[in-house]
XYZ file of C-alpha atoms in Angstrom:
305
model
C 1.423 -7.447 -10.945
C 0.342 -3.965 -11.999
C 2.319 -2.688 -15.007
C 4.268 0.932 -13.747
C 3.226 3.178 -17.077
C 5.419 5.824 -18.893
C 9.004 3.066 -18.007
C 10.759 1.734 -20.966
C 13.323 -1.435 -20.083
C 16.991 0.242 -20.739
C 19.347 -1.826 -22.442
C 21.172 -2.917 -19.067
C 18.115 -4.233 -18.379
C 17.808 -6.445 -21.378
C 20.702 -7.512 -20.906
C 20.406 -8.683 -17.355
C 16.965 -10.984 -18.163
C 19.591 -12.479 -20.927
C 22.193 -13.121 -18.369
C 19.875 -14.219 -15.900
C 17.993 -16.993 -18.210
C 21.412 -18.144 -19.765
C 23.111 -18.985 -15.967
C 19.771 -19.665 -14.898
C 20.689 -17.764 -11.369
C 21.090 -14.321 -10.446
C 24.473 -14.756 -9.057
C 25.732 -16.498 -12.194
C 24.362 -13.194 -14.394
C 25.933 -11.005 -11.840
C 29.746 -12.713 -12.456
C 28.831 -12.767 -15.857
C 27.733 -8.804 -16.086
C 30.262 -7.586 -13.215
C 27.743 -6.585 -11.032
C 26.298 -7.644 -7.675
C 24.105 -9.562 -6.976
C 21.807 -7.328 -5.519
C 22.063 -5.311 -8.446
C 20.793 -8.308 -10.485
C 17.412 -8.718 -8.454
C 17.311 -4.815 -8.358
C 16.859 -4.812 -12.062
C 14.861 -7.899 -12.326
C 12.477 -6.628 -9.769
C 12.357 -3.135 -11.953
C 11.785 -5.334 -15.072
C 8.914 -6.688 -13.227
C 7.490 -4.154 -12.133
C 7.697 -2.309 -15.736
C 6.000 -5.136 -17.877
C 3.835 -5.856 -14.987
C 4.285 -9.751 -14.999
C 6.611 -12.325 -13.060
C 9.397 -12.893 -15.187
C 11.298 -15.684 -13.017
C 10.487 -18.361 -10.691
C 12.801 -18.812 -7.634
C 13.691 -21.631 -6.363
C 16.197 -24.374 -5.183
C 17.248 -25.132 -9.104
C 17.816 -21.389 -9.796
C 15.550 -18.810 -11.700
C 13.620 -20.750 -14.396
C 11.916 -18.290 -16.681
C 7.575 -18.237 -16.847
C 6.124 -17.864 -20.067
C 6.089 -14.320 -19.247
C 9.661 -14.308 -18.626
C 10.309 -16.576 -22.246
C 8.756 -14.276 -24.173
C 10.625 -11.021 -22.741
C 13.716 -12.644 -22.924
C 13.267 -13.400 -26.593
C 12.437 -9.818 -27.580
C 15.607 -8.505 -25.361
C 17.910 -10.984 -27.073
C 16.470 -9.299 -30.688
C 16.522 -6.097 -28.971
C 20.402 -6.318 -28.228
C 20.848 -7.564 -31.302
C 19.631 -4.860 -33.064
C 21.408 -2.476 -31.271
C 24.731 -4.359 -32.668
C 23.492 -4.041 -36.084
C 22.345 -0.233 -35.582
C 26.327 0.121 -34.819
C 27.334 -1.982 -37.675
C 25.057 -0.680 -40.335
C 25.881 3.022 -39.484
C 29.766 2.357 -39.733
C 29.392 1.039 -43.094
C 26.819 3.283 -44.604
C 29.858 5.000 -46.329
C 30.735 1.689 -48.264
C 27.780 -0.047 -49.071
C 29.731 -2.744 -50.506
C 31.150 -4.213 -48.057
C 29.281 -5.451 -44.873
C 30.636 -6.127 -41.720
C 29.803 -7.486 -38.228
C 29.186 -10.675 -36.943
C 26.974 -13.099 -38.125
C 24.888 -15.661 -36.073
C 23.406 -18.798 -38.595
C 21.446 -21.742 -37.045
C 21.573 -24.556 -39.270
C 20.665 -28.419 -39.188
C 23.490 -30.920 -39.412
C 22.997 -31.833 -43.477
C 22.442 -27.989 -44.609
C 25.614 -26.765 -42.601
C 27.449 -30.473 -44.429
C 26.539 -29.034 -47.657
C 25.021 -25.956 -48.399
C 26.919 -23.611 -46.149
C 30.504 -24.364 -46.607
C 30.421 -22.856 -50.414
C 28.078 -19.929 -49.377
C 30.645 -18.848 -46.431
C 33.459 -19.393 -48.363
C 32.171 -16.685 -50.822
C 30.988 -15.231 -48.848
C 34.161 -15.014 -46.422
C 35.813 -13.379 -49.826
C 33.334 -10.916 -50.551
C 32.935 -9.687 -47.342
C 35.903 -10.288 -45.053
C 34.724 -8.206 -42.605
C 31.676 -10.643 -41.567
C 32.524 -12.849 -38.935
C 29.906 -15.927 -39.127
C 29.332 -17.990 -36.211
C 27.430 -20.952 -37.393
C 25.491 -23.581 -34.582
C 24.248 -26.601 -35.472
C 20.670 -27.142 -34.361
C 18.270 -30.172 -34.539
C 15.615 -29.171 -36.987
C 12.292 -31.094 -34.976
C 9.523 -28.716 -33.594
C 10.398 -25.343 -33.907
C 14.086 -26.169 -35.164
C 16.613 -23.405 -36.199
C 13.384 -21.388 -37.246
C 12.993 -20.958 -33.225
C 16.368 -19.671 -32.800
C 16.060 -16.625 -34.920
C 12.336 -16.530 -33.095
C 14.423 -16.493 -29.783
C 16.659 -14.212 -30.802
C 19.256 -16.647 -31.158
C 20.158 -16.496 -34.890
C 19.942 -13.842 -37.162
C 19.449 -16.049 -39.847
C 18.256 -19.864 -40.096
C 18.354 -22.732 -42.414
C 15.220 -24.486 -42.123
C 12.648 -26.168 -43.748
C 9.905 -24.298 -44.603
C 6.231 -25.270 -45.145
C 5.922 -27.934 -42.929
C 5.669 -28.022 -39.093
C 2.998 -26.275 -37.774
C 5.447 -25.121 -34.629
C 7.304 -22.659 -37.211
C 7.561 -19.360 -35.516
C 5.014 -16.656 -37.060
C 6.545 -13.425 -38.212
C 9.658 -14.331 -39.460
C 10.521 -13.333 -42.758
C 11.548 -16.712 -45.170
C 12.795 -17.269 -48.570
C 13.106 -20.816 -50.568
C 16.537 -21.982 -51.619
C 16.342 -25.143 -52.955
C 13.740 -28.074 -53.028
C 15.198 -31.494 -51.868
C 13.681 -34.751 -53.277
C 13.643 -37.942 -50.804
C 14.877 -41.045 -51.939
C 14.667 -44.734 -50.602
C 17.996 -45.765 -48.645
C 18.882 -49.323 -48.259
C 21.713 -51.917 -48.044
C 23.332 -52.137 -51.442
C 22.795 -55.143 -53.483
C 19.135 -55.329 -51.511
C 17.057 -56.686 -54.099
C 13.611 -55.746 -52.159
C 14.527 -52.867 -50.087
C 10.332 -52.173 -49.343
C 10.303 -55.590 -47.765
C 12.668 -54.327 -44.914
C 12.008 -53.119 -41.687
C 11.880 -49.150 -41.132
C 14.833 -47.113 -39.976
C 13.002 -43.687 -39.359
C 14.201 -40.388 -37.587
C 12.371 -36.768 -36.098
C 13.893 -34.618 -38.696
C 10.963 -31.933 -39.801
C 9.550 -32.313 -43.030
C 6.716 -30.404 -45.499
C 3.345 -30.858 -45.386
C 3.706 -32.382 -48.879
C 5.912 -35.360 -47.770
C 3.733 -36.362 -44.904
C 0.747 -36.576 -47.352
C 2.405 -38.701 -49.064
C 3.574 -41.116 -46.346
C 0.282 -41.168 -45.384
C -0.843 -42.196 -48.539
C 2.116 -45.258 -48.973
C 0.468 -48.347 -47.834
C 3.836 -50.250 -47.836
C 5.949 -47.951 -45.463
C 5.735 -50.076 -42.254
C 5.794 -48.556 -38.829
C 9.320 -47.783 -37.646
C 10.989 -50.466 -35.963
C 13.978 -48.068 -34.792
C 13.965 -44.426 -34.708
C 16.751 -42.397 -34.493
C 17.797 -38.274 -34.120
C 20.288 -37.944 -36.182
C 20.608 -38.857 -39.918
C 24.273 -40.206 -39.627
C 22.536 -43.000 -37.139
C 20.432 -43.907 -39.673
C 23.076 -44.214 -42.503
C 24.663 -46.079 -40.513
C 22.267 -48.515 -39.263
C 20.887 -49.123 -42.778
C 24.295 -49.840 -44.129
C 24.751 -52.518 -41.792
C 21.341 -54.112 -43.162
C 18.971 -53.121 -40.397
C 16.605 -51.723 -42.340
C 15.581 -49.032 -44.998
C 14.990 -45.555 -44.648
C 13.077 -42.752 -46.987
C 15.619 -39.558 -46.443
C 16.278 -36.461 -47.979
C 18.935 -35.496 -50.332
C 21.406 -33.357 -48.200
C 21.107 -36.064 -46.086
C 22.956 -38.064 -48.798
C 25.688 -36.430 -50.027
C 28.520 -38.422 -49.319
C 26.905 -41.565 -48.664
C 29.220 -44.727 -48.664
C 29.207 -47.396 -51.416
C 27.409 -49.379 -48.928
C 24.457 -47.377 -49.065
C 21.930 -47.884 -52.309
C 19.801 -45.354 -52.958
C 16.548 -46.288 -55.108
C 14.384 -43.362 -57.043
C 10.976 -42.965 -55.140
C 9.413 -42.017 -58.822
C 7.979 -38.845 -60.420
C 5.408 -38.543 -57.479
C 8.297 -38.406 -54.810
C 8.136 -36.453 -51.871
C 10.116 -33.603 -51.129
C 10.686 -30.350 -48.703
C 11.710 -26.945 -49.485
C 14.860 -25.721 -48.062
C 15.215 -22.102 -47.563
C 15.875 -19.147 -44.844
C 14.424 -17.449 -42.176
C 15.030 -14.150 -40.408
C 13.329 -11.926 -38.698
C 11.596 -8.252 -40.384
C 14.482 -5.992 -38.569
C 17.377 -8.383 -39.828
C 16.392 -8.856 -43.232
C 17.489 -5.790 -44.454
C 20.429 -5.831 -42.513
C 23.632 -5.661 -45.092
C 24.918 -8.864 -42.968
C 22.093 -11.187 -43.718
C 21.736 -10.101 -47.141
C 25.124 -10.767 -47.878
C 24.431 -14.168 -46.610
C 20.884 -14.640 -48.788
C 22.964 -13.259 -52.161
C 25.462 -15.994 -51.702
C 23.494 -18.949 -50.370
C 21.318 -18.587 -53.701
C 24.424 -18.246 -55.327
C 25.593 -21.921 -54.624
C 22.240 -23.674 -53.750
C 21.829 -26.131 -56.193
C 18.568 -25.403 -58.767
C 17.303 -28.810 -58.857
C 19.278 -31.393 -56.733
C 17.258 -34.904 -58.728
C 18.545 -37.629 -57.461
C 22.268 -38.257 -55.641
C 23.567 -41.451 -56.313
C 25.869 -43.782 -53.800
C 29.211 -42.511 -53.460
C 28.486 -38.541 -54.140
C-alpha cells in the first residue's frame, strides 16, 4: 500500500485505531466514539492509506491488528497521552508545586503489595490533585515495562536488567535491589532436599547466572504464575522455592525462610517511562516519592514480616 505523502494522522484518528484494537471491531469503536460505523472504516481506510500499510485484518473474529497495525496503535495510545499531559502541564505551569492529572502505573502483584501503597499515600498528600490509577500486571516477557512501551502506563514498576524482551527506549531508574531467599516448610530441617516449587516471574541476568551455576536446584516439579500459589503450596510441604523479597513480606509463620549466603542472587527493582513522560510533573512526582519510601537495602525478611 503506497504511503499518500504531505498527511499527518489527526488526533480523531488516533483515537479511532485505539478504539478499534480495544473492541476489536469497528462497530464496537463506533458505540464507543459515537460515530458510525462507516465513519470508523472511513478513518481506518484514511489511516491506511496515510502510513501506507494494512493496519487491521478483517474477519469473522473482528479486526485483529498486523504488526503494522500494533505498532501504530502503540504510538497513538502515547500520542493521546501526551496530548493529556500537554493540557495538564500547561494548567499548572503557574504552580510548579503542585502537579495534577491522572496517573496510569503498571505494577506486578508484590511491588503494588509493598512498595506502592507508602509512595501513593505521600504522594496522594503532596499532590492531591493526581489521580493514580494503578493495574496490576504479570511481570514475564515484556511485563509492565511493555505497558508503558504500549502506551499503556505512564510509568512502570519493573525489573530491570534482566529479560531480554524489555522494551528499548524507555527511560528507567533503580529503586531498590531485592535479595532472594530459600522458602520452605518451617521446621524443614533439609529444605535443598525438597522438590522445586518454581514460577515465570522475570528476573536479572545476575540471578539466572547463578541458578545456572547451583548444581543442587532440581528441575521444577510444579510451576506456578503467581507467587501467592507458590507460598502457598510450599507451606503445605510441597516443596521449596528460591523467591524474592517483596515476594515475602507478610509471609505466614508457616513459611521458613533460609539465607541463600553472601553470594545470593538478586534483581534490581526500579521504574520505567517513556522520554516524553519523564519530565512530566506527574511522573516525577511519582519517582520523588517512590525513592522516598523504597527501602535502601531490604537484607533478609524473616517469617512473619
Amino acid at each position: 500500500m503506497a504511503r499518500t505523502t504531505g498527511s499527518d494522522l489527526v488526533p480523531q484518528e488516533l483515537r479511532v485505531l485505539v478504539a478499534v484494537t480495544d473492541t476489536r471491531s469497528f462497530s464496537g469503536a463506533a458505540g464507543t466514539l459515537g460515530l458510525t460505523q462507516s465513519a470508523v472504516s472511513h478513518s481506518v481506510r484514511g489511516s491506511e492509506r496515510k502510513i501506507g500499510a494494512v493496519l487491521f485484518e478483517r474477519g469473522r473474529s473482528g479486526a485483529l491488528p498486523t504488526p503494522a497495525g500494533e505498532k501504530a496503535v502503540a504510538h497513538a495510545r502515547r500520542v493521546l497521552r501526551l496530548l493529556d499531559v500537554l493540557t495538564a502541564e500547561a494548567r499548572g505551569a503557574a504552580r510548579p508545586e503542585a502537579a495534577e492529572g491522572v496517573l496510569r502505573i503498571a505494577a506486578f502483584r508484590s511491588a503494588a503489595l509493598h512498595l506502592l501503597p507508602p509512595a501513593l499515600k505521600r504522594l496522594r498528600a503532596r499532590h492531591p490533585g493526581i489521580e493514580p490509577r494503578v493495574r496490576i500486571v504479570r511481570e514475564v516477557g515484556r511485563g509492565t515495562a511493555g505497558e508503558v512501551a504500549d502506551g499503556k502506563a505512564d510509568i512502570a514498576i519493573a525489573t530491570l536488567g534482566g529479560s531480554g524482551l524489555f522494551p528499548p527506549g524507555l527511560v528507567t531508574g533503580g529503586l531498590l535491589e531485592e535479595p532472594y531467599a530459600l522458602v520452605h516448610a518451617t521446621g524443614q530441617r533439609a529444605p535443598r532436599s525438597l522438590p522445586l516449587v518454581d514460577w515465570t516471574e522475570n528476573c536479572g541476568s545476575y540471578t539466572r547466572d547463578w541458578w545456572a551455576a547451583q548444581d543442587w536446584i532440581p528441575k521444577a516439579t510444579i510451576e506456578a504464575e503467581d507467587d501467592g500459589a507458590v507460598l502457598s503450596l510450599v507451606s503445605g510441604g510441597h516443596g521449596m522455592a528460591i523467591m524474592p523479597a517483596l515476594s515475602l513480606v507478610g509471609a505466614p509463620h508457616s513459611i521458613g525462610i533460609t539465607d541463600l549466603g553472601p553470594q545470593r542472587p538478586t534483581r534490581m527493582v526500579g521504574y520505567a517511562t517513556t522520554p516524553e513522560l519523564a519530565g512530566s510533573a506527574v511522573v516525577r512526582a511519582l519517582v520523588r516519592e517512590l525513592r522516598a519510601t523504597a527501602p535502601e537495602g531490604m537484607g533478609l525478611l524473616s517469617s512473619g514480616v
